[in-house]
Coordinates of C-alpha atoms in Angstrom, one line a residue:
M1 CA -21.8 58.6 -63.1
F2 CA -23.4 59.3 -66.5
A3 CA -25.4 62.4 -65.5
A4 CA -23.3 64.6 -67.8
L5 CA -24.2 62.7 -70.9
A6 CA -26.2 64.6 -73.5
L7 CA -28.0 61.5 -74.8
V8 CA -29.2 58.8 -72.5
L9 CA -31.8 56.1 -72.7
S10 CA -34.2 57.9 -70.5
A11 CA -34.3 60.7 -73.1
C12 CA -35.7 58.2 -75.6
G13 CA -38.6 57.3 -73.3
A14 CA -37.5 53.7 -73.1
S15 CA -39.4 51.6 -70.6
D16 CA -38.4 48.2 -69.3
A17 CA -41.1 46.5 -71.3
E18 CA -40.0 47.9 -74.6
V19 CA -38.5 45.3 -76.9
A20 CA -34.9 46.1 -77.6
A21 CA -34.1 43.2 -79.9
T22 CA -35.6 40.0 -81.3
V23 CA -33.3 37.0 -81.7
N24 CA -34.6 34.0 -83.7
G25 CA -38.2 34.9 -82.6
T26 CA -37.3 35.6 -78.9
D27 CA -37.8 39.1 -77.6
F28 CA -35.4 40.8 -75.3
T29 CA -36.6 43.9 -73.6
V30 CA -35.0 47.0 -72.2
G31 CA -35.5 45.5 -68.8
D32 CA -33.5 42.4 -69.8
V33 CA -30.6 44.6 -70.7
N34 CA -30.9 46.8 -67.6
A35 CA -30.8 43.6 -65.5
L36 CA -27.2 43.1 -66.6
R37 CA -26.2 46.3 -64.8
F38 CA -25.2 46.6 -61.1
D39 CA -27.9 49.3 -60.7
P40 CA -30.6 48.5 -63.2
D41 CA -32.2 51.9 -62.6
A42 CA -29.1 53.9 -63.3
T43 CA -29.0 56.1 -66.4
M44 CA -27.1 54.4 -69.3
S45 CA -25.6 55.9 -72.4
K46 CA -26.7 54.5 -75.8
D47 CA -23.2 53.3 -76.4
E48 CA -23.1 51.3 -73.2
F49 CA -26.6 50.0 -73.8
A50 CA -25.6 48.8 -77.2
Q51 CA -22.6 46.9 -75.7
F52 CA -24.8 45.1 -73.1
L53 CA -27.4 44.4 -75.7
G54 CA -24.8 42.9 -78.1
F55 CA -23.6 40.6 -75.4
L56 CA -27.1 39.5 -74.6
I57 CA -27.8 38.7 -78.2
Q58 CA -24.5 36.7 -78.6
W59 CA -25.1 34.8 -75.4
N60 CA -28.6 33.8 -76.6
I61 CA -27.5 32.7 -80.0
V62 CA -24.5 30.6 -78.8
V63 CA -26.3 29.0 -75.9
E64 CA -29.4 28.2 -77.9
G65 CA -27.4 27.0 -80.9
A66 CA -25.2 24.7 -78.8
E67 CA -28.3 23.1 -77.3
A68 CA -30.1 22.7 -80.6
D69 CA -27.1 21.3 -82.5
Y70 CA -25.3 19.3 -79.8
G71 CA -27.7 19.0 -76.9
I72 CA -25.4 21.0 -74.6
S73 CA -27.3 22.1 -71.5
L74 CA -26.0 23.2 -68.1
T75 CA -27.5 23.1 -64.7
E76 CA -27.8 26.1 -62.4
E77 CA -25.3 24.5 -60.1
E78 CA -22.7 24.3 -62.8
I79 CA -23.2 27.9 -63.9
D80 CA -23.1 29.2 -60.3
A81 CA -19.8 27.3 -59.7
A82 CA -18.3 28.8 -62.8
A83 CA -19.5 32.3 -61.8
D84 CA -17.8 31.8 -58.4
E85 CA -14.6 30.9 -60.2
I86 CA -14.8 34.1 -62.3
F87 CA -15.1 36.1 -59.0
E88 CA -12.2 34.2 -57.3
T89 CA -10.0 34.6 -60.4
N90 CA -10.7 38.3 -61.1
A91 CA -11.5 39.9 -57.7
Q92 CA -8.8 41.5 -55.6
E93 CA -8.0 39.9 -52.3
G94 CA -10.4 40.9 -49.5
V95 CA -13.1 42.1 -52.0
T96 CA -16.6 40.7 -51.4
Y97 CA -18.7 39.5 -54.3
E98 CA -21.0 42.5 -54.0
E99 CA -18.0 44.9 -54.0
F100 CA -16.7 43.1 -57.1
L101 CA -20.0 43.6 -58.9
E102 CA -20.2 47.2 -57.9
A103 CA -16.6 47.9 -59.0
N104 CA -17.4 46.4 -62.5
Q105 CA -20.9 47.9 -62.6
V106 CA -22.4 44.6 -63.5
S107 CA -25.1 42.4 -62.0
D108 CA -25.0 38.8 -60.7
D109 CA -27.1 38.0 -63.8
F110 CA -24.3 39.3 -66.1
V111 CA -21.6 37.3 -64.4
N112 CA -23.8 34.2 -64.6
K113 CA -24.3 34.7 -68.3
V114 CA -20.6 35.1 -68.8
A115 CA -20.0 31.9 -66.9
H116 CA -22.7 30.2 -68.8
L117 CA -21.2 31.2 -72.1
Q118 CA -17.7 30.1 -71.1
L119 CA -19.0 26.7 -70.1
V120 CA -20.9 26.2 -73.3
E121 CA -17.9 27.2 -75.4
D122 CA -15.7 24.8 -73.4
Q123 CA -18.1 21.9 -74.1
L124 CA -18.6 23.0 -77.7
G125 CA -14.8 22.9 -78.2
D126 CA -14.6 19.3 -77.0
V127 CA -17.4 18.3 -79.4
L128 CA -16.2 20.2 -82.4
I129 CA -12.6 19.0 -82.0
D130 CA -13.7 15.4 -81.9
E131 CA -15.4 16.0 -85.3
A132 CA -12.2 17.4 -86.8
V133 CA -10.2 15.2 -89.2
P134 CA -7.6 13.3 -87.2
L135 CA -3.9 13.5 -88.0
T136 CA -2.5 10.7 -90.2
D137 CA 0.5 8.6 -89.1
E138 CA 2.6 10.6 -91.6
E139 CA 1.6 13.9 -90.1
I140 CA 2.3 12.7 -86.6
E141 CA 5.8 11.6 -87.6
A142 CA 6.4 14.9 -89.4
Q143 CA 5.5 16.8 -86.3
R144 CA 7.8 14.6 -84.2
E145 CA 10.7 15.3 -86.6
A146 CA 10.0 19.0 -86.3
A147 CA 10.1 18.7 -82.5
Y148 CA 13.4 16.8 -82.8
D149 CA 14.9 19.7 -84.9
N150 CA 13.7 22.2 -82.3
L151 CA 15.2 20.3 -79.5
I152 CA 18.7 20.2 -81.0
E153 CA 21.1 22.7 -79.5
V154 CA 24.2 24.0 -81.3
C155 CA 26.8 26.4 -79.9
V156 CA 28.1 28.3 -82.9
S157 CA 30.2 31.2 -84.0
H158 CA 30.6 32.8 -87.5
I159 CA 32.5 35.3 -89.5
L160 CA 30.3 37.1 -92.0
V161 CA 31.9 38.8 -95.1
E162 CA 30.5 40.2 -98.3
T163 CA 32.1 37.9 -101.0
E164 CA 32.9 34.2 -101.5
D165 CA 36.6 35.1 -102.1
E166 CA 36.8 36.9 -98.8
S167 CA 35.3 33.9 -97.1
E168 CA 37.8 31.6 -98.7
D169 CA 40.6 33.9 -97.4
V170 CA 39.1 33.6 -93.9
L171 CA 39.3 29.8 -94.2
A172 CA 42.8 30.0 -95.5
R173 CA 43.9 32.2 -92.5
L174 CA 42.2 29.8 -90.1
D175 CA 44.0 26.8 -91.8
G176 CA 47.2 28.8 -91.2
G177 CA 46.6 28.8 -87.5
E178 CA 45.0 32.2 -86.9
D179 CA 42.5 32.4 -84.1
F180 CA 38.8 32.3 -85.1
A181 CA 37.7 34.9 -82.5
D182 CA 40.4 37.3 -83.5
L183 CA 39.5 37.1 -87.2
A184 CA 35.8 37.6 -86.3
M185 CA 36.6 40.8 -84.5
E186 CA 38.8 42.0 -87.4
L187 CA 36.7 41.0 -90.4
S188 CA 33.1 40.1 -89.6
T189 CA 30.5 42.5 -91.0
D190 CA 28.0 41.2 -88.4
T191 CA 29.4 43.6 -85.8
G192 CA 27.1 42.4 -83.1
S193 CA 28.6 38.9 -82.9
G194 CA 32.0 40.1 -84.3
E195 CA 32.6 42.0 -81.1
Q196 CA 32.0 38.8 -79.2
G197 CA 34.6 36.9 -81.3
G198 CA 31.8 35.7 -83.6
E199 CA 29.9 33.9 -80.9
L200 CA 26.1 33.5 -81.5
G201 CA 25.5 31.5 -78.4
C202 CA 23.7 28.1 -78.0
T203 CA 20.3 27.6 -79.5
A204 CA 18.2 25.4 -81.8
P205 CA 19.4 25.5 -85.5
T206 CA 15.9 26.2 -86.6
R207 CA 16.3 29.7 -85.2
Y208 CA 18.6 30.5 -88.1
V209 CA 18.0 31.1 -91.8
P210 CA 17.8 27.8 -93.7
E211 CA 21.3 27.9 -95.3
F212 CA 23.0 28.7 -91.9
M213 CA 20.8 26.1 -90.1
E214 CA 22.0 23.4 -92.5
A215 CA 25.6 24.4 -92.0
T216 CA 25.3 24.1 -88.2
M217 CA 24.2 20.5 -88.7
E218 CA 26.7 19.6 -91.4
A219 CA 29.8 21.1 -89.9
E220 CA 32.1 18.9 -87.9
V221 CA 32.3 20.1 -84.3
G222 CA 35.5 22.2 -83.8
I223 CA 36.3 22.5 -87.5
P224 CA 35.7 25.7 -89.4
Y225 CA 33.1 25.2 -92.2
G226 CA 32.3 27.3 -95.3
P227 CA 31.8 29.3 -97.3
V228 CA 28.1 29.3 -96.5
E229 CA 26.1 31.7 -98.7
S230 CA 22.9 33.4 -97.4
D231 CA 21.1 36.6 -98.1
F232 CA 23.4 38.3 -95.6
G233 CA 26.6 37.4 -97.3
F234 CA 29.1 34.6 -96.9
H235 CA 29.7 32.8 -93.5
T236 CA 32.5 30.9 -92.1
V237 CA 30.9 28.7 -89.4
L238 CA 32.4 27.1 -86.3
V239 CA 30.3 24.7 -84.3
T240 CA 31.8 24.3 -80.8
E241 CA 29.1 22.0 -79.4
R242 CA 26.1 20.1 -80.7
T243 CA 23.6 18.4 -78.4
L244 CA 20.9 16.0 -79.9
P245 CA 17.7 15.2 -78.0
A246 CA 17.2 11.8 -76.4
D247 CA 14.3 9.6 -77.4
D248 CA 12.5 10.3 -74.2
E249 CA 12.6 14.0 -74.8
L250 CA 10.5 13.6 -78.0
P251 CA 6.7 14.0 -77.8
T252 CA 4.6 10.8 -77.9
D253 CA 1.8 10.2 -80.4
E254 CA -0.7 11.1 -77.7
E255 CA 1.1 14.4 -76.9
I256 CA 1.3 15.4 -80.6
I257 CA -2.4 14.6 -81.1
E258 CA -3.4 16.7 -78.0
S259 CA -1.1 19.6 -79.0
N260 CA -2.7 19.6 -82.5
R261 CA -6.2 19.6 -80.9
N262 CA -5.4 22.6 -78.8
A263 CA -3.9 24.4 -81.8
Q264 CA -7.0 23.8 -83.9
L265 CA -9.6 24.5 -81.3
P266 CA -9.7 28.3 -81.4
T267 CA -10.1 28.4 -85.2
I268 CA -12.7 25.6 -85.2
L269 CA -14.7 27.1 -82.4
S270 CA -14.7 30.7 -83.7
G271 CA -15.7 29.4 -87.1
W272 CA -18.7 27.5 -85.8
I273 CA -19.8 30.5 -83.7
G274 CA -19.2 32.9 -86.6
D275 CA -21.5 30.7 -88.8
L276 CA -24.1 30.6 -86.1
L277 CA -24.1 34.4 -85.7
E278 CA -24.3 34.9 -89.4
A279 CA -27.3 32.6 -89.8
A280 CA -29.2 34.0 -86.8
E281 CA -32.3 36.2 -87.5
V282 CA -31.7 39.3 -85.4
S283 CA -33.6 42.6 -85.4
V284 CA -32.7 45.4 -83.2
N285 CA -35.1 48.3 -82.3
E286 CA -33.6 51.2 -84.3
K287 CA -33.8 53.3 -81.3
F288 CA -31.0 51.3 -79.8
G289 CA -28.9 50.6 -82.9
T290 CA -28.3 48.0 -85.5
W291 CA -27.0 44.4 -85.4
Q292 CA -23.9 43.2 -87.2
S293 CA -22.8 39.6 -87.1
S294 CA -19.1 40.2 -87.9
P295 CA -17.6 41.5 -85.8
A296 CA -20.6 40.6 -83.7
G297 CA -22.3 43.4 -81.8
V298 CA -24.8 46.2 -81.8
I299 CA -23.8 49.5 -83.4
P300 CA -25.2 52.4 -81.5
P301 CA -27.5 54.9 -83.2
S302 CA -25.6 57.3 -85.4
D303 CA -27.1 60.3 -83.6
T304 CA -25.1 59.4 -80.4
T305 CA -22.9 62.4 -79.6
D306 CA -21.5 61.4 -76.3
T307 CA -20.2 58.0 -75.2
T308 CA -18.9 56.3 -72.1
A309 CA -16.1 53.9 -71.5
P310 CA -16.6 50.3 -72.7
A311 CA -19.1 48.3 -70.7
P312 CA -17.5 46.5 -67.8
D313 CA -16.4 42.9 -68.4
A314 CA -16.4 40.4 -65.5
T315 CA -13.6 38.5 -67.2
T316 CA -11.2 41.4 -67.9
T317 CA -7.7 40.2 -68.6
T318 CA -4.4 41.9 -69.1
V319 CA -2.5 41.3 -72.4
P320 CA 1.2 41.0 -71.7
A321 CA 3.5 43.4 -73.5
E322 CA 5.2 42.0 -76.5
E323 CA 8.6 40.7 -75.7
E324 CA 11.5 42.5 -77.3
T325 CA 13.8 40.3 -79.2
T326 CA 17.3 40.9 -80.6
T327 CA 18.3 39.3 -83.9
T328 CA 21.6 38.8 -85.6
A329 CA 22.5 38.6 -89.3
V330 CA 21.7 34.9 -89.4
E331 CA 18.5 34.8 -87.5
E332 CA 15.1 34.5 -89.2

Protein backbone atom coordinates (compact mmCIF):
# COMPACT_ATOMS: atom_id res chain seq x y z
CA MET A 1 0.00 0.00 0.00
CA PHE A 2 2.83 2.37 0.83
CA ALA A 3 5.39 1.01 -1.66
CA ALA A 4 5.35 4.23 -3.68
CA LEU A 5 6.43 6.40 -0.77
CA ALA A 6 9.77 8.09 -1.17
CA LEU A 7 10.49 8.22 2.54
CA VAL A 8 9.65 5.29 4.73
CA LEU A 9 10.83 4.09 8.09
CA SER A 10 12.82 1.26 6.65
CA ALA A 11 14.94 3.88 4.89
CA CYS A 12 15.93 5.21 8.29
CA GLY A 13 17.27 1.87 9.40
CA ALA A 14 14.76 1.76 12.25
CA SER A 15 14.62 -1.53 14.13
CA ASP A 16 11.91 -2.71 16.51
CA ALA A 17 14.27 -2.28 19.44
CA GLU A 18 15.06 1.36 18.72
CA VAL A 19 13.54 3.82 21.22
CA ALA A 20 10.98 6.03 19.51
CA ALA A 21 9.99 8.10 22.54
CA THR A 22 10.45 8.33 26.29
CA VAL A 23 7.45 9.37 28.38
CA ASN A 24 8.01 10.26 32.03
CA GLY A 25 10.95 7.85 32.09
CA THR A 26 9.25 5.01 30.20
CA ASP A 27 10.69 4.03 26.81
CA PHE A 28 8.49 3.16 23.84
CA THR A 29 10.20 1.41 20.96
CA VAL A 30 9.58 1.25 17.25
CA GLY A 31 8.22 -2.23 17.90
CA ASP A 32 5.64 -0.83 20.32
CA VAL A 33 4.40 1.51 17.61
CA ASN A 34 4.45 -1.17 14.90
CA ALA A 35 2.35 -3.39 17.18
CA LEU A 36 -0.53 -0.94 16.76
CA ARG A 37 -0.72 -1.77 13.05
CA PHE A 38 -2.68 -4.62 11.49
CA ASP A 39 0.53 -5.80 9.82
CA PRO A 40 3.43 -4.81 12.09
CA ASP A 41 5.91 -5.68 9.34
CA ALA A 42 4.32 -3.45 6.72
CA THR A 43 6.21 -0.39 5.55
CA MET A 44 4.94 2.79 7.20
CA SER A 45 5.40 6.41 6.21
CA LYS A 46 6.90 8.85 8.69
CA ASP A 47 3.63 10.76 8.86
CA GLU A 48 1.67 7.66 9.76
CA PHE A 49 4.29 6.51 12.25
CA ALA A 50 4.10 9.93 13.94
CA GLN A 51 0.33 9.61 14.31
CA PHE A 52 0.52 6.18 15.90
CA LEU A 53 3.38 7.29 18.15
CA GLY A 54 1.42 10.37 19.22
CA PHE A 55 -1.55 8.20 20.15
CA LEU A 56 0.68 5.85 22.15
CA ILE A 57 2.21 8.77 24.08
CA GLN A 58 -1.18 10.28 24.90
CA TRP A 59 -2.58 6.90 25.93
CA ASN A 60 0.30 6.37 28.35
CA ILE A 61 0.16 9.86 29.86
CA VAL A 62 -3.59 9.79 30.51
CA VAL A 63 -3.77 6.19 31.76
CA GLU A 64 -0.78 6.58 34.07
CA GLY A 65 -1.92 10.00 35.27
CA ALA A 66 -5.43 8.79 36.09
CA GLU A 67 -4.06 5.94 38.15
CA ALA A 68 -1.51 8.13 39.94
CA ASP A 69 -3.95 10.94 40.76
CA TYR A 70 -7.20 9.04 41.31
CA GLY A 71 -6.34 5.35 41.56
CA ILE A 72 -8.23 4.55 38.36
CA SER A 73 -7.24 1.08 37.18
CA LEU A 74 -9.09 -1.29 34.85
CA THR A 75 -9.09 -5.05 34.48
CA GLU A 76 -8.34 -6.84 31.23
CA GLU A 77 -11.93 -8.11 31.23
CA GLU A 78 -13.28 -4.54 31.36
CA ILE A 79 -10.99 -3.43 28.54
CA ASP A 80 -11.85 -6.45 26.39
CA ALA A 81 -15.57 -5.80 26.85
CA ALA A 82 -15.13 -2.16 25.83
CA ALA A 83 -13.09 -3.23 22.78
CA ASP A 84 -15.89 -5.61 21.78
CA GLU A 85 -18.33 -2.71 22.03
CA ILE A 86 -16.14 -0.59 19.74
CA PHE A 87 -16.21 -3.39 17.17
CA GLU A 88 -19.97 -3.92 17.45
CA THR A 89 -20.64 -0.18 17.17
CA ASN A 90 -18.36 0.56 14.24
CA ALA A 91 -18.17 -2.61 12.14
CA GLN A 92 -20.55 -3.17 9.27
CA GLU A 93 -23.03 -6.01 9.57
CA GLY A 94 -21.52 -9.40 8.76
CA VAL A 95 -17.91 -8.23 9.14
CA THR A 96 -15.70 -10.35 11.40
CA TYR A 97 -13.39 -8.81 13.98
CA GLU A 98 -10.35 -9.74 11.90
CA GLU A 99 -11.90 -8.14 8.81
CA PHE A 100 -12.68 -5.04 10.86
CA LEU A 101 -9.05 -4.77 11.94
CA GLU A 102 -7.79 -5.28 8.40
CA ALA A 103 -10.19 -2.70 6.97
CA ASN A 104 -8.92 -0.12 9.46
CA GLN A 105 -5.31 -1.33 9.26
CA VAL A 106 -5.03 -1.48 13.05
CA SER A 107 -4.23 -4.26 15.49
CA ASP A 108 -6.15 -5.75 18.37
CA ASP A 109 -3.66 -3.95 20.63
CA PHE A 110 -4.66 -0.60 19.13
CA VAL A 111 -8.39 -1.23 19.62
CA ASN A 112 -7.75 -2.32 23.21
CA LYS A 113 -5.79 0.84 23.90
CA VAL A 114 -8.58 2.98 22.43
CA ALA A 115 -11.07 1.12 24.63
CA HIS A 116 -8.79 1.51 27.65
CA LEU A 117 -8.48 5.24 27.07
CA GLN A 118 -12.23 5.67 26.68
CA LEU A 119 -12.96 3.81 29.92
CA VAL A 120 -10.37 5.81 31.83
CA GLU A 121 -11.77 9.09 30.53
CA ASP A 122 -15.31 7.99 31.48
CA GLN A 123 -14.22 7.26 35.06
CA LEU A 124 -12.12 10.42 35.17
CA GLY A 125 -15.14 12.43 34.15
CA ASP A 126 -17.17 11.07 37.06
CA VAL A 127 -14.41 11.88 39.53
CA LEU A 128 -13.64 15.34 38.18
CA ILE A 129 -17.27 16.43 37.95
CA ASP A 130 -17.81 15.38 41.57
CA GLU A 131 -15.00 17.78 42.51
CA ALA A 132 -16.61 20.67 40.64
CA VAL A 133 -18.33 23.47 42.56
CA PRO A 134 -22.04 22.53 42.87
CA LEU A 135 -24.86 24.80 41.76
CA THR A 136 -26.35 27.10 44.37
CA ASP A 137 -30.10 27.16 45.02
CA GLU A 138 -30.25 30.51 43.24
CA GLU A 139 -28.49 29.11 40.16
CA ILE A 140 -30.83 26.12 40.07
CA GLU A 141 -33.87 28.40 40.23
CA ALA A 142 -32.44 30.65 37.51
CA GLN A 143 -32.02 27.65 35.22
CA ARG A 144 -35.57 26.53 35.95
CA GLU A 145 -36.85 29.99 35.02
CA ALA A 146 -34.86 29.84 31.79
CA ALA A 147 -36.38 26.44 31.06
CA TYR A 148 -39.84 27.89 31.72
CA ASP A 149 -39.22 30.67 29.19
CA ASN A 150 -38.05 28.17 26.59
CA LEU A 151 -41.17 26.03 27.08
CA ILE A 152 -43.58 28.91 26.48
CA GLU A 153 -45.09 28.85 23.00
CA VAL A 154 -46.57 31.87 21.25
CA CYS A 155 -48.27 32.02 17.88
CA VAL A 156 -47.57 35.49 16.56
CA SER A 157 -47.83 37.71 13.50
CA HIS A 158 -46.26 41.12 12.90
CA ILE A 159 -46.18 44.05 10.55
CA LEU A 160 -42.73 45.64 10.27
CA VAL A 161 -42.32 49.25 9.08
CA GLU A 162 -39.46 51.74 9.12
CA THR A 163 -40.77 54.52 11.38
CA GLU A 164 -42.82 54.89 14.53
CA ASP A 165 -45.33 57.12 12.72
CA GLU A 166 -45.92 54.40 10.15
CA SER A 167 -46.45 51.90 12.95
CA GLU A 168 -48.97 54.21 14.61
CA ASP A 169 -50.79 54.47 11.28
CA VAL A 170 -50.93 50.67 11.11
CA LEU A 171 -52.51 50.53 14.56
CA ALA A 172 -55.01 53.21 13.58
CA ARG A 173 -56.04 51.30 10.47
CA LEU A 174 -56.44 48.13 12.52
CA ASP A 175 -58.57 50.04 15.03
CA GLY A 176 -60.63 51.14 12.06
CA GLY A 177 -61.44 47.54 11.25
CA GLU A 178 -58.93 46.66 8.53
CA ASP A 179 -57.62 43.11 8.42
CA PHE A 180 -54.20 42.42 9.98
CA ALA A 181 -53.15 39.94 7.29
CA ASP A 182 -54.13 42.29 4.48
CA LEU A 183 -52.12 45.14 6.01
CA ALA A 184 -49.11 42.86 6.53
CA MET A 185 -49.13 41.90 2.86
CA GLU A 186 -49.48 45.56 1.87
CA LEU A 187 -47.10 47.29 4.27
CA SER A 188 -44.64 44.96 6.00
CA THR A 189 -40.99 45.37 5.07
CA ASP A 190 -40.40 41.82 6.33
CA THR A 191 -41.42 40.36 3.00
CA GLY A 192 -40.92 36.78 4.14
CA SER A 193 -43.68 36.93 6.74
CA GLY A 194 -45.58 39.68 4.93
CA GLU A 195 -46.46 37.32 2.11
CA GLN A 196 -47.96 35.03 4.77
CA GLY A 197 -50.13 37.75 6.24
CA GLY A 198 -47.48 38.55 8.84
CA GLU A 199 -47.50 35.06 10.35
CA LEU A 200 -44.30 33.96 12.08
CA GLY A 201 -45.68 30.65 13.30
CA CYS A 202 -45.65 29.22 16.80
CA THR A 203 -42.43 29.04 18.79
CA ALA A 204 -40.77 30.01 22.06
CA PRO A 205 -40.52 33.79 22.62
CA THR A 206 -36.83 33.34 23.42
CA ARG A 207 -36.25 32.72 19.71
CA TYR A 208 -36.86 36.39 19.00
CA VAL A 209 -34.81 39.52 19.66
CA PRO A 210 -35.37 40.82 23.24
CA GLU A 211 -37.74 43.69 22.38
CA PHE A 212 -39.95 41.46 20.28
CA MET A 213 -39.80 38.65 22.83
CA GLU A 214 -41.07 40.97 25.57
CA ALA A 215 -43.87 42.18 23.32
CA THR A 216 -45.07 38.63 22.65
CA MET A 217 -45.42 38.13 26.41
CA GLU A 218 -46.97 41.52 27.20
CA ALA A 219 -49.50 41.66 24.37
CA GLU A 220 -53.05 40.57 25.08
CA VAL A 221 -54.01 37.59 22.94
CA GLY A 222 -55.97 38.69 19.89
CA ILE A 223 -55.29 42.43 20.37
CA PRO A 224 -52.76 44.28 18.13
CA TYR A 225 -49.84 45.62 20.19
CA GLY A 226 -47.25 48.27 19.43
CA PRO A 227 -45.34 50.10 18.28
CA VAL A 228 -42.42 47.86 19.28
CA GLU A 229 -39.00 49.17 18.30
CA SER A 230 -36.11 46.86 17.46
CA ASP A 231 -32.98 47.10 15.34
CA PHE A 232 -35.12 46.01 12.39
CA GLY A 233 -37.64 48.85 12.65
CA PHE A 234 -41.06 49.20 14.28
CA HIS A 235 -43.37 46.24 14.75
CA THR A 236 -47.09 45.88 15.23
CA VAL A 237 -47.51 42.56 17.03
CA LEU A 238 -50.51 40.24 17.09
CA VAL A 239 -50.38 37.24 19.43
CA THR A 240 -53.06 34.74 18.42
CA GLU A 241 -52.20 32.07 21.00
CA ARG A 242 -49.95 31.74 24.05
CA THR A 243 -49.35 28.42 25.83
CA LEU A 244 -47.59 28.32 29.22
CA PRO A 245 -45.84 25.18 30.49
CA ALA A 246 -47.38 23.14 33.29
CA ASP A 247 -45.41 22.61 36.50
CA ASP A 248 -44.75 18.97 35.65
CA GLU A 249 -43.06 20.04 32.39
CA LEU A 250 -40.36 21.96 34.26
CA PRO A 251 -37.08 20.25 35.17
CA THR A 252 -36.59 19.06 38.73
CA ASP A 253 -33.58 20.07 40.84
CA GLU A 254 -32.00 16.69 40.11
CA GLU A 255 -32.50 17.07 36.36
CA ILE A 256 -30.99 20.55 36.38
CA ILE A 257 -27.98 19.35 38.38
CA GLU A 258 -27.44 16.39 36.02
CA SER A 259 -27.77 18.60 32.95
CA ASN A 260 -25.24 21.03 34.39
CA ARG A 261 -22.81 18.19 35.12
CA ASN A 262 -23.08 16.94 31.55
CA ALA A 263 -22.53 20.45 30.18
CA GLN A 264 -19.43 21.04 32.33
CA LEU A 265 -17.87 17.63 31.81
CA PRO A 266 -16.14 18.12 28.42
CA THR A 267 -14.46 21.35 29.56
CA ILE A 268 -13.37 19.96 32.91
CA LEU A 269 -12.06 16.71 31.42
CA SER A 270 -10.20 18.36 28.54
CA GLY A 271 -8.69 20.86 30.97
CA TRP A 272 -7.37 18.13 33.25
CA ILE A 273 -5.95 16.13 30.33
CA GLY A 274 -4.44 19.27 28.82
CA ASP A 275 -2.64 20.09 32.07
CA LEU A 276 -1.40 16.51 32.31
CA LEU A 277 -0.04 16.53 28.76
CA GLU A 278 1.63 19.89 29.35
CA ALA A 279 3.35 18.66 32.52
CA ALA A 280 4.55 15.35 31.05
CA GLU A 281 8.22 14.86 30.29
CA VAL A 282 8.28 13.62 26.72
CA SER A 283 11.23 13.22 24.39
CA VAL A 284 10.86 11.87 20.88
CA ASN A 285 13.69 10.42 18.82
CA GLU A 286 14.35 13.19 16.31
CA LYS A 287 14.35 10.59 13.56
CA PHE A 288 10.59 10.24 14.13
CA GLY A 289 9.62 13.83 14.85
CA THR A 290 8.98 16.15 17.79
CA TRP A 291 6.35 16.16 20.52
CA GLN A 292 3.91 18.99 21.12
CA SER A 293 1.46 19.01 24.01
CA SER A 294 -1.18 21.30 22.48
CA PRO A 295 -2.64 20.23 20.22
CA ALA A 296 -1.18 16.95 21.42
CA GLY A 297 0.72 14.85 18.94
CA VAL A 298 4.01 14.08 17.25
CA ILE A 299 5.03 16.36 14.40
CA PRO A 300 6.76 14.29 11.69
CA PRO A 301 10.31 15.18 10.65
CA SER A 302 10.42 18.23 8.39
CA ASP A 303 12.25 16.29 5.68
CA THR A 304 9.16 14.19 4.95
CA THR A 305 8.26 14.76 1.32
CA ASP A 306 5.44 12.27 0.92
CA THR A 307 2.60 11.42 3.25
CA THR A 308 -0.24 8.98 3.56
CA ALA A 309 -3.83 9.39 4.67
CA PRO A 310 -4.39 9.88 8.44
CA ALA A 311 -3.83 6.80 10.56
CA PRO A 312 -6.95 4.64 10.85
CA ASP A 313 -9.07 5.22 13.94
CA ALA A 314 -11.06 2.36 15.43
CA THR A 315 -13.68 4.80 16.67
CA THR A 316 -14.26 6.83 13.51
CA THR A 317 -17.51 8.79 13.62
CA THR A 318 -19.37 10.88 11.08
CA VAL A 319 -20.13 14.52 11.89
CA PRO A 320 -23.63 15.44 10.73
CA ALA A 321 -23.95 18.31 8.28
CA GLU A 322 -24.86 21.59 9.89
CA GLU A 323 -28.59 22.14 9.71
CA GLU A 324 -29.73 25.01 7.53
CA THR A 325 -31.93 27.51 9.33
CA THR A 326 -34.12 30.29 8.02
CA THR A 327 -34.47 33.48 10.04
CA THR A 328 -36.88 36.39 9.84
CA ALA A 329 -36.41 40.02 10.72
CA VAL A 330 -37.24 39.39 14.36
CA GLU A 331 -35.25 36.23 15.03
CA GLU A 332 -31.91 36.34 16.79
